[in-house]
Structure formats: structure tokens, C-alpha cells
CSV table of C-alpha atoms and ligand atoms in Angstrom, one decimal:
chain,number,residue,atom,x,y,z
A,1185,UNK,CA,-58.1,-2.4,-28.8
A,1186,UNK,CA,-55.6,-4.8,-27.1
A,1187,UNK,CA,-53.4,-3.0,-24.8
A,1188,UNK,CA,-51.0,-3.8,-22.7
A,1189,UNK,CA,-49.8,-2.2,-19.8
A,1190,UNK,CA,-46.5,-2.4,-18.1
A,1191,UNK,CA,-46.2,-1.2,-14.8
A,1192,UNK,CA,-49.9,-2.1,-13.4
A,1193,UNK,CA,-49.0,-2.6,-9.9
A,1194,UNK,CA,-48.5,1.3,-9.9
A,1195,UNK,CA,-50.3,4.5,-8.9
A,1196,UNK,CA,-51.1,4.9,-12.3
A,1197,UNK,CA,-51.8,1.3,-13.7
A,1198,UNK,CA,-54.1,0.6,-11.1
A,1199,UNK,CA,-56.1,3.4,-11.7
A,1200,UNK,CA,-55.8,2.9,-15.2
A,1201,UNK,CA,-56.8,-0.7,-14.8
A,1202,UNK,CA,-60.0,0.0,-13.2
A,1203,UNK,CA,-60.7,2.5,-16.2
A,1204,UNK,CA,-60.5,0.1,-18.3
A,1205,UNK,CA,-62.7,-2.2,-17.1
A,1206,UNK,CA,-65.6,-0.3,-17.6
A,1207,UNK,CA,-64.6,-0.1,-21.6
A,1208,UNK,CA,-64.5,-2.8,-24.2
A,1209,UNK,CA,-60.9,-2.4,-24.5
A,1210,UNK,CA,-58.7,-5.9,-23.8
A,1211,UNK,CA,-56.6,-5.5,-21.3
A,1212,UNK,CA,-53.2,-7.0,-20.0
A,1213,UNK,CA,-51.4,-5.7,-17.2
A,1214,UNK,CA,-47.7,-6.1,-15.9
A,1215,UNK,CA,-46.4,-6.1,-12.4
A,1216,UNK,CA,-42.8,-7.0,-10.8
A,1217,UNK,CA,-42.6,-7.3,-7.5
A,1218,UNK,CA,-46.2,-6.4,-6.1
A,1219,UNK,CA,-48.6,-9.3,-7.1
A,1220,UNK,CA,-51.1,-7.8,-9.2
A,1221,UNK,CA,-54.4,-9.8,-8.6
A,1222,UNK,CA,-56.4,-9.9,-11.6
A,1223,UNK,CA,-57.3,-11.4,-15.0
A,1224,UNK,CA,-55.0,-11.0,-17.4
A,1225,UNK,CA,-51.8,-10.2,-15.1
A,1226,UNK,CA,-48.5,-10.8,-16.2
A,1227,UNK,CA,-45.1,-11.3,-14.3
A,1228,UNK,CA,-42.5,-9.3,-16.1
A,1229,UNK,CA,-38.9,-7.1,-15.3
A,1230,UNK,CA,-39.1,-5.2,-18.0
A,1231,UNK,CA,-34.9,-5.3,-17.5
A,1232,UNK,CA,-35.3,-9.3,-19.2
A,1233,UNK,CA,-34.6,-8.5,-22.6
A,1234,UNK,CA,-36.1,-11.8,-23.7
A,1235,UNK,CA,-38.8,-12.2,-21.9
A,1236,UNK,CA,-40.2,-8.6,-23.0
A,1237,UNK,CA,-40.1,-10.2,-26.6
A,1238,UNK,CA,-41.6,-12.7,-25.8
A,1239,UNK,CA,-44.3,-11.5,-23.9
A,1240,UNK,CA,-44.8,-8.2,-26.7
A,1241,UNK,CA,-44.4,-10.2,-29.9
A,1242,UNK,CA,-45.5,-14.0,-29.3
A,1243,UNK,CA,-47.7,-13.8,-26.4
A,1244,UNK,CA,-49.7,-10.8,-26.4
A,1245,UNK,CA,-49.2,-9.0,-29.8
A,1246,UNK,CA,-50.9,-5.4,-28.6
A,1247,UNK,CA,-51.9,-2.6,-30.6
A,1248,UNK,CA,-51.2,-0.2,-27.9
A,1249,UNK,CA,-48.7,-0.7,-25.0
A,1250,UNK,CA,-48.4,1.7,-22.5
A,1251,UNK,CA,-45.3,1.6,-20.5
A,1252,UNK,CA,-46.0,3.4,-16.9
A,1253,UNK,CA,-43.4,0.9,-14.9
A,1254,UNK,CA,-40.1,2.8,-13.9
A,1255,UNK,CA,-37.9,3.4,-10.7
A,1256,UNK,CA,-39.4,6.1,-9.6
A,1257,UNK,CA,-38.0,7.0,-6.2
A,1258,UNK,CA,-35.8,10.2,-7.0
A,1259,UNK,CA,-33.1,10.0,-4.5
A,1260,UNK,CA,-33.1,6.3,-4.7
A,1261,UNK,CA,-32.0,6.7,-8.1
A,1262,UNK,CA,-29.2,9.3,-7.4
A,1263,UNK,CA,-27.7,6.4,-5.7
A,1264,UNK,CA,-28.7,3.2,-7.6
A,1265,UNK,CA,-28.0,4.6,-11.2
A,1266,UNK,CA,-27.0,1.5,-12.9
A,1267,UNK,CA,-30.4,0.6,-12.0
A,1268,UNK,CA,-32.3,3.4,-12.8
A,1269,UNK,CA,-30.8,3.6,-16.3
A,1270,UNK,CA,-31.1,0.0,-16.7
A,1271,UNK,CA,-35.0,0.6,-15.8
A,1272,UNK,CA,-35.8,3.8,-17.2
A,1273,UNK,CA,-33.8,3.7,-20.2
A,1274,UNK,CA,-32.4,0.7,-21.6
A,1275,UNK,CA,-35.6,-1.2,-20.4
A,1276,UNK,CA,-38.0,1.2,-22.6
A,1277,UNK,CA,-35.3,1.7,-25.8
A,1278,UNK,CA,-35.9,-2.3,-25.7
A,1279,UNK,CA,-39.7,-1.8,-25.3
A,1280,UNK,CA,-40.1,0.7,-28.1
A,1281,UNK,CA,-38.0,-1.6,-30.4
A,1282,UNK,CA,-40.1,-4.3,-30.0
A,1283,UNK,CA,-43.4,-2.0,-30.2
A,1284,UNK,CA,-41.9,-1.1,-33.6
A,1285,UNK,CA,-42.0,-4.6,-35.0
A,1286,UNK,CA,-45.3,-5.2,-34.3
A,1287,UNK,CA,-46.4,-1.6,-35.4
A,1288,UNK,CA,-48.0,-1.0,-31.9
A,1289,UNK,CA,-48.8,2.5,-30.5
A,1290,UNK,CA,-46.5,3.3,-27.8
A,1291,UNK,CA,-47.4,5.4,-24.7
A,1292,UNK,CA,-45.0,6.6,-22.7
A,1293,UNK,CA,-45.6,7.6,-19.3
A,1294,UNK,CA,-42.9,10.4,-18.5
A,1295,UNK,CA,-42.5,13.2,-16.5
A,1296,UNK,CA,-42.0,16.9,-15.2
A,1297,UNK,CA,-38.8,16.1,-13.9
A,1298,UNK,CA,-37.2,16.4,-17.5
A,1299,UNK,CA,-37.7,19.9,-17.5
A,1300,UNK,CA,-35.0,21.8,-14.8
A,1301,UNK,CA,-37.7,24.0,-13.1
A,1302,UNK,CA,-36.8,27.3,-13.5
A,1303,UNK,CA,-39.7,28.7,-15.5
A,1304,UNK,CA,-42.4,26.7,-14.8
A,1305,UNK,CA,-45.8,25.7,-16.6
A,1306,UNK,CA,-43.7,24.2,-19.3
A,1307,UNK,CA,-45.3,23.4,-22.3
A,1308,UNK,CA,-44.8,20.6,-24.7
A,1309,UNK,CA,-42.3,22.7,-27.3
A,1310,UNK,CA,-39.8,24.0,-23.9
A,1311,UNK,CA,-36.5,23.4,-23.8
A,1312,UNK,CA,-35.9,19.9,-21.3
A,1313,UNK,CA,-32.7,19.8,-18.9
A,1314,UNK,CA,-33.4,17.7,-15.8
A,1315,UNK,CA,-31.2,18.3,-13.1
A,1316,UNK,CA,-31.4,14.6,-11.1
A,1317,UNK,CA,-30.5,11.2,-12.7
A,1318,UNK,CA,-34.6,10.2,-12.3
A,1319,UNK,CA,-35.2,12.8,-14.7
A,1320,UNK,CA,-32.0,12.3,-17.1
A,1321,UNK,CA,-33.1,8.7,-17.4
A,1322,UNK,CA,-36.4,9.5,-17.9
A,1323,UNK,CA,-35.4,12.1,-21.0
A,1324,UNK,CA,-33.1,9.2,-22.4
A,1325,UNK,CA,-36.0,7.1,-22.4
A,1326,UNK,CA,-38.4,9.8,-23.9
A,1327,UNK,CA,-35.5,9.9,-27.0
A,1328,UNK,CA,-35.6,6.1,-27.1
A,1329,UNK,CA,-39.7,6.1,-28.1
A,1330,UNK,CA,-39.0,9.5,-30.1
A,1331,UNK,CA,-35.8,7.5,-32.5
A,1332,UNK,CA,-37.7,3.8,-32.7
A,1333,UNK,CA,-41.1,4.0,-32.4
A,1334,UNK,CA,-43.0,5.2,-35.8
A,1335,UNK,CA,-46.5,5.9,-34.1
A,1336,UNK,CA,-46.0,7.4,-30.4
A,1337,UNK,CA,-47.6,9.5,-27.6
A,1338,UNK,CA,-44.9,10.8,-24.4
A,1339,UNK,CA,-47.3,11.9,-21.7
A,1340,UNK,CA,-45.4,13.6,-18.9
A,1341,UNK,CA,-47.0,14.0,-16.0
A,1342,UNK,CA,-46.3,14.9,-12.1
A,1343,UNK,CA,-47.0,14.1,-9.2
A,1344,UNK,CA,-49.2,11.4,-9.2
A,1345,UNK,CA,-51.7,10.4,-5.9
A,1346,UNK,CA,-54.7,8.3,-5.2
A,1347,UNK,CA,-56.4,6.3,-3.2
A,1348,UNK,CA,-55.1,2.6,-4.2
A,1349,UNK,CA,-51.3,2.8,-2.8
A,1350,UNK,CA,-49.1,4.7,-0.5
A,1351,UNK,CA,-47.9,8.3,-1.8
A,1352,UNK,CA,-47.6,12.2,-0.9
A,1353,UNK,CA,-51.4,12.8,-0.1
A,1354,UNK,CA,-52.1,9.1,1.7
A,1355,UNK,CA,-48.6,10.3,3.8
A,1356,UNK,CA,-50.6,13.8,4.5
A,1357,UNK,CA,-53.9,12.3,5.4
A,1358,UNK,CA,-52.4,10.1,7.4
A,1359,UNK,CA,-50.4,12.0,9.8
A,1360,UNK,CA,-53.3,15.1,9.8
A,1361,UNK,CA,-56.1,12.4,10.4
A,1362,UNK,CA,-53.4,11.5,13.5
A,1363,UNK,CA,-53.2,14.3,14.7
A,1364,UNK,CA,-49.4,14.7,14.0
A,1365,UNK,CA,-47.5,18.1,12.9
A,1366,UNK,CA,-46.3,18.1,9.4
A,1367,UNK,CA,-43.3,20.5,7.5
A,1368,UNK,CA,-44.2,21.0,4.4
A,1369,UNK,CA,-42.6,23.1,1.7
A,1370,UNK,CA,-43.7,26.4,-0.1
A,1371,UNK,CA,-41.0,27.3,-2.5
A,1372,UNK,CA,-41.7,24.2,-4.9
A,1373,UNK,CA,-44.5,24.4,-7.3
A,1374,UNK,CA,-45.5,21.3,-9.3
A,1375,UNK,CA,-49.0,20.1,-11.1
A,1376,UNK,CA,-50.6,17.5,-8.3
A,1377,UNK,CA,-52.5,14.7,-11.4
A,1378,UNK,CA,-55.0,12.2,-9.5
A,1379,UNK,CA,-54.4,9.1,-10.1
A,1380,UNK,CA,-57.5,8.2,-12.2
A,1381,UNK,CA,-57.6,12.2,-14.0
A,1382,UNK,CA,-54.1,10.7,-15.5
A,1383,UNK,CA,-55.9,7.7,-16.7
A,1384,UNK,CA,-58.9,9.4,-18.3
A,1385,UNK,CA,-55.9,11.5,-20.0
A,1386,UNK,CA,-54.4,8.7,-21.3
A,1387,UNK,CA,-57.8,6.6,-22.4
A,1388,UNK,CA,-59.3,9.9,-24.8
A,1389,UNK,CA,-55.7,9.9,-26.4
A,1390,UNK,CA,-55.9,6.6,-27.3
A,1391,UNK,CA,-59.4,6.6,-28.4
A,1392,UNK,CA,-58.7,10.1,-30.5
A,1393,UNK,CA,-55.7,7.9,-31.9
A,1394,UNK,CA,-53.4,11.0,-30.9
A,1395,UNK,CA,-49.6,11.4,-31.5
A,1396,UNK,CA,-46.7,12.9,-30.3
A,1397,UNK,CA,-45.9,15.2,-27.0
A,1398,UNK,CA,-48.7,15.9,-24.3
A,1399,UNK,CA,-48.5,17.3,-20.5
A,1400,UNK,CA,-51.1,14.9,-19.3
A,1401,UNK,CA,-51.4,16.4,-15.4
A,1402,UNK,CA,-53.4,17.9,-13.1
A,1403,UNK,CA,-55.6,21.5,-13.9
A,1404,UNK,CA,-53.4,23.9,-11.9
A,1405,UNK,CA,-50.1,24.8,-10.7
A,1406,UNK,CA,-50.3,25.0,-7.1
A,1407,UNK,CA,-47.0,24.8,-4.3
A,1408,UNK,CA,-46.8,21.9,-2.2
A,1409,UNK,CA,-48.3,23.2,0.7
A,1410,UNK,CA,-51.3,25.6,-0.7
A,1411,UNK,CA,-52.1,21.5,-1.9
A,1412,UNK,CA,-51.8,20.5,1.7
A,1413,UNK,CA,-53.5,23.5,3.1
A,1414,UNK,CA,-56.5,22.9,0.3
A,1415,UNK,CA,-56.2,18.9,1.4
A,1416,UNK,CA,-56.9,19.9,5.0
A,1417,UNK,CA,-59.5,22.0,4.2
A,1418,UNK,CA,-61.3,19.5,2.1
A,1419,UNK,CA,-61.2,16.8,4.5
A,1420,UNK,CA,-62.0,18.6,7.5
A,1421,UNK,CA,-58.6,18.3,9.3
A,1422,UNK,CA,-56.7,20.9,11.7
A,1423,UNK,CA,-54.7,23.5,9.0
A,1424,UNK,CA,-52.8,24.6,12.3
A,1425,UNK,CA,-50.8,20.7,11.9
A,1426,UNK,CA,-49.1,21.7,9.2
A,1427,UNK,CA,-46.0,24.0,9.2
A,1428,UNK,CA,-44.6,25.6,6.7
A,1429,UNK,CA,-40.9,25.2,5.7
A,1430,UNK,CA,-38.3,25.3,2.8
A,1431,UNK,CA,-36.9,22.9,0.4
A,1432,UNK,CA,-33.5,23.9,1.6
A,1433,UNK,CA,-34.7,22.4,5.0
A,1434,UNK,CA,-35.1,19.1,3.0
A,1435,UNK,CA,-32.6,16.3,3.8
A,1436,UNK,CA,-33.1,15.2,-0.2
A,1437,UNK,CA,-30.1,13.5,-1.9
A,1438,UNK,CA,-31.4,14.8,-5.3
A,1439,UNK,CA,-32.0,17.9,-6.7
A,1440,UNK,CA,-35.6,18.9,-7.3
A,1441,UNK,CA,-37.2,21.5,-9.6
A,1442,UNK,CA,-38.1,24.6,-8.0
A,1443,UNK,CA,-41.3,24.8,-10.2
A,1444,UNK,CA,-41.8,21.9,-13.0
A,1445,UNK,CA,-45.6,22.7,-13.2
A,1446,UNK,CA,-47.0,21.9,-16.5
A,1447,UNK,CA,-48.8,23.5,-19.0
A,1448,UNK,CA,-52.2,21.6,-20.1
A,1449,UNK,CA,-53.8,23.6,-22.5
A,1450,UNK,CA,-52.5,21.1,-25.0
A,1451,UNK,CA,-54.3,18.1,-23.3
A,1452,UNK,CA,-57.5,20.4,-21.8
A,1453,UNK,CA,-58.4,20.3,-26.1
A,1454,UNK,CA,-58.8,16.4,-25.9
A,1455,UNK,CA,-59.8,15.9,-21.6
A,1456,UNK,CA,-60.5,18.7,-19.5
A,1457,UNK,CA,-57.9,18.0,-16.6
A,1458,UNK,CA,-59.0,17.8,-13.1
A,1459,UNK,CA,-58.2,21.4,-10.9
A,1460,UNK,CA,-57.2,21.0,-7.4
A,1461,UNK,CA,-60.5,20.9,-5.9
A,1462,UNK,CA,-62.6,18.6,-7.6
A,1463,UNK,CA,-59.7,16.2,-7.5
A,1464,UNK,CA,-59.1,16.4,-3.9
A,1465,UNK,CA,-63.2,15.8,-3.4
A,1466,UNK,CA,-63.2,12.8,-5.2
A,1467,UNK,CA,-60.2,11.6,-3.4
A,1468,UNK,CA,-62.1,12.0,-0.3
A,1469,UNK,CA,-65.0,9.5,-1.8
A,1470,UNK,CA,-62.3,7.1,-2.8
A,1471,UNK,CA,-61.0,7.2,0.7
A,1472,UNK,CA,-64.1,7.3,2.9
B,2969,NAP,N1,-45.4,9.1,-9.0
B,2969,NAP,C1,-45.2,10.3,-9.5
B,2969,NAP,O1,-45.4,11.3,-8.8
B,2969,NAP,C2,-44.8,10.5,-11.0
B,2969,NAP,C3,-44.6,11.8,-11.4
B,2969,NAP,C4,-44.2,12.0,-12.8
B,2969,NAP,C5,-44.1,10.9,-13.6
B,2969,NAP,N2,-44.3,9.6,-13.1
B,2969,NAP,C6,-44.1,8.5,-14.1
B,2969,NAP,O2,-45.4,7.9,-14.1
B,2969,NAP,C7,-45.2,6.5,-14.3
B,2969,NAP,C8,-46.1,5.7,-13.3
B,2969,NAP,O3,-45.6,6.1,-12.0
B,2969,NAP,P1,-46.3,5.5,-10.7
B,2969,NAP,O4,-46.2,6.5,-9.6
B,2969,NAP,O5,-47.6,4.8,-11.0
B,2969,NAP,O6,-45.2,4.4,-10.3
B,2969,NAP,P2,-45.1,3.5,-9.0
B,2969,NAP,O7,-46.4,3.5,-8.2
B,2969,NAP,O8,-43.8,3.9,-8.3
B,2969,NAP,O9,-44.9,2.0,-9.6
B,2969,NAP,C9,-43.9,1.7,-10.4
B,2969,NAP,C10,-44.3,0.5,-11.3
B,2969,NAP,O10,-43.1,0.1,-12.0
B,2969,NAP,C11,-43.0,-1.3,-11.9
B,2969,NAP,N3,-41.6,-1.6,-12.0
B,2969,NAP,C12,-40.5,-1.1,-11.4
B,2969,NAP,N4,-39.4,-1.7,-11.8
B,2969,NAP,C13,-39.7,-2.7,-12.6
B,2969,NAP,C14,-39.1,-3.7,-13.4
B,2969,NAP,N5,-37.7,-3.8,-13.3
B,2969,NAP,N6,-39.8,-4.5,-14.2
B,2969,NAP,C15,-41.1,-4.4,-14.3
B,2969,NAP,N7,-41.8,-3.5,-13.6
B,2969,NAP,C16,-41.1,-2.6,-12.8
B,2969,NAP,C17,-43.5,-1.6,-10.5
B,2969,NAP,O11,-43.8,-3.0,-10.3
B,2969,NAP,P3,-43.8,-3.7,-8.9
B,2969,NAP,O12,-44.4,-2.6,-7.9
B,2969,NAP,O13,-44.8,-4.8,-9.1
B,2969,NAP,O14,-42.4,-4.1,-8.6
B,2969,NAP,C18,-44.7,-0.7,-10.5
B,2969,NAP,O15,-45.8,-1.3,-11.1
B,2969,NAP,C19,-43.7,6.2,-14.2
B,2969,NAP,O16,-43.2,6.0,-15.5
B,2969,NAP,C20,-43.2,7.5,-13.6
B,2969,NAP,O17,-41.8,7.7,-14.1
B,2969,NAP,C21,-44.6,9.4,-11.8
């Protein structure tokens, strides 16, 4: 397969990338502003109506793209919204289109933040209402793929970490290996996805040519800071460093769910998803 992946200077597409290698699959990979050395990397804003044209229909001509780039900083787009929407939505509705013509597969990285987090371990059939603008963006550009795009997959995920670029568990080993006190909540329960569990996810449903709506994230609902306490734990660092707080502590400018864990079964048919544990061990070989 030819794929092409925007958004490889992520937390995703780099684990992706580095899955890929090890396949037979051709891969081209996008990034913006973080130089993304390897072969087959591409320069693109995926906001250059052109250019995504060009690079989709003349240049690369993929069977499968799978668009992971977005503005992902929540409370960054609260504030910047003609940004995010430009980004999130408008950005993929033009992707999708131009999948269409060139009847590629579509993959849509998308997230847990759609849903408005107060039932929890949604499933692929609940009801979505997202209660920030990351998450309304994200939704319009989950309806985007659904209305153009003839063959599809939307995998929603959440909270993504790893090894290969800043994020929530490099911030907590970090400070813990330090030596520094961290507040962490417990009233917000999500489903922590390893970087490179997300991209095995993703790999089996393209190679089971899949379709539709999967929760591709990680094995268990768990609250922020039972994952911090089990990070500690697993990496040998003082439990006594971390403090436990509330969200309503938080000085967030957007809304979070209270629980937008995600229900798996759906997924665990095609790739067992990682739990907690196994996960956070292999992030400690990654890391060592
Ligand atoms: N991170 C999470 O916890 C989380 C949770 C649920 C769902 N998701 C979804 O999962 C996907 C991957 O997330 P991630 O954490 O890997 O993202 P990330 O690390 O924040 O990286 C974002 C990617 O999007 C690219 N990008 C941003 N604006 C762009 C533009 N205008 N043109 C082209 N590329 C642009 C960035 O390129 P440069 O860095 O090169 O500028 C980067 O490669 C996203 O769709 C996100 O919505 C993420």
C-alpha cells in the first residue's frame, strides 16, 4: 500500500512512522513546522488548499492517507478558533474531498473529546456533544470524512504519550525523576493510548481493510493520577511527590470531560489494546 500520512512530526506519526518501517508498506509523511528528517518527508499546511491537491492527487496519489495533523492544544484552541476550525475542520473536509477523487481510504485520527464526558467508556454507537471548541472542531471534521469520503475509518483516540516528543507522561517523569512535587487530578478519567499501541491499532485496520467508527485507545479506563501513581510505581520514583488535587483546582481555559474513557471492545476484535501496565513497561524501555 501507498500511504500517506499527514501530521508525521506528531506523537502519533512518529510512532507510526517507525511502524511502518518494519512493513512493506510505502510510506510518505507530512510535517509543518517541526522538520521531519527522513525519506520520503513532505512540507505541507494542510490549511493550503492547493498545495494539498497537489501533493494528494499529482504528486503522491495514495491509497490510504491517514490524517493525524491537527491543533491539538485544547485551551489554545478556545482562544485561537479561527485557527482551530481552519485546521481541524476545513483543512480535513478539503482532505477527504480530495481522498474521494482518487478513491483513497481515509483515516481519520479523532478523539474522546467529541463525546461530553458524562457517562464514560463510550462506545462507537454513543451519542457525541463535546463541550470545548478542540472537540467541536474535531466532530465537524469527523462529519466532513463521514459526508465525502465513500471508503473511511474515524479512529478516536485519547490521550496519547510516548517516548519520541514532549507530552503528559515525559512532563511526569520529568519532574518525579527531579525530585519535584506534582498536583495531579483524580476526578477526570480518560483511556491513557501509547503512542506506538495507537499505531499497531491503526496498521491491523488497514491491513483487515476495515471501515467505519473505532475507539482505537488504550486497554483501560484509569483517572489521571491512579496513571501517575502506576507511572511511579513502574519506574521506581517517590509516590509521596505526587499530590492529589481536583480539576476545579485547574487554571484551564477549556472545559474538559469529567470521564471520556473509551470503550475498546470494538478494536480489542482486530488488536488487543495495550492495559496500563504493559504500556507503561514498555515506555520505560523506550526511555531508558
Ligand atoms: N495528543 C492527544 O492526547 C490526543 C488525544 C486524542 C486525539 N488526538 C488526535 O490524534 C491526532 C494526533 O495527535 P498528536 O498528539 O500526535 O499531535 P501532535 O503531537 O500535537 O502533533 C500535531 C501534528 O499536526 C501537525 N500540524 C499542525 N498544524 C498543521 C498545519 N497547519 N499543517 C500541517 N500540519 C499541521 C504538526 O506539524 P508540526 O509539528 O510539524 O508543525 C504535528 O505533526 C490528532 O488528530 C489529534 O487531534 C490526540
Amino acid at each position: 500500500m501507498k500511504i500517506l500520512l499527514t501530521g508525521g512530526s506528531g506523537l502519533f506519526g512518529r510512532a507510526f512512522i517507525d511502524l511502518i518501517k518494519g512493513t512493506l508498506h510505502e510510506l510518505y509523511a507530512t510535517y509543518n513546522q517541526n522538520l521531519l528528517n527522513i525519506e520520503n518527508a513532505i512540507s505541507l499546511d494542510i490549511t493550503d488548499v492547493k498545495q494539498v491537491k497537489k501533493i494528494i492527487i499529482e504528486k503522491i496519489t495514495p491509497d490510504i492517507i491517514v490524517h493525524a495533523a491537527a491543533f491539538t492544544n485544547v485551551d489554545k484552541c478556545e482562544v485561537e478558533k479561527n485557527k482551530a476550525y481552519e485546521i481541524n475542520a476545513k483543512a480535513t473536509e478539503n482532505i477527504a474531498k480530495t481522498a474521494n477523487k482518487i478513491h483513497a481510504k481515509m483515516i481519520y485520527i479523532s478523539t474522546d473529546y467529541v463525546f461530553d464526558g458524562e457517562k464514560g467508556m463510550y462506545s462507537e454507537e454513543d451519542e457525541t456533544d463535546p463541550i470545548n471548541y478542540y472537540g467541536s472542531t474535531k466532530l465537524e471534521g469527523e462529519k466532513a470524512v463521514i459526508e465525502n469520503c465513500n471508503d473511511y475509518i474515524i479512529a478516536r483516540t485519547s490521550v496519547i504519550y510516548g517516548a519520541n516528543k514532549k507530552n503528559f507522561a515525559t512532563w511526569v517523569i520529568n519532574e518525579l525523576k527531579d525530585g519535584r512535587k506534582i498536583n495531579i487530578i483524580t476526578d477526570q478519567w480518560v483511556s491513557p493510548t501509547l503512542n506506538i499501541d495507537l499505531a499497531e491499532q491503526i496498521l491491523a485496520l488497514i491491513e483487515k481493510d476495515e471501515y467505519g467508527i473505532f475507539h482505537t485507545a488504550g486497554g483501560e479506563r484509569i483517572s489521571r493520577y491512579d496513571f501517575v501513581i502506576k507511572l511511579a510505581e513502574i519506574f521506581g520514583f517517590n509516590k509521596e511527590l505526587v499530590n492529589p488535587t481536583t480539576s476545579d483546582k485547574m487554571k484551564w481555559i477549556a472545559r474538559r470531560p469529567r470521564d471520556s474513557s473509551l470503550n475498546v471492545s470494538k478494536i480489542s476484535n482486530i488488536k488487543k489494546p495495550y492495559k496500563v501496565s504493559y504500556a507503561l513497561e514498555k515506555l520505560k524501555e523506550m526511555i531508558k
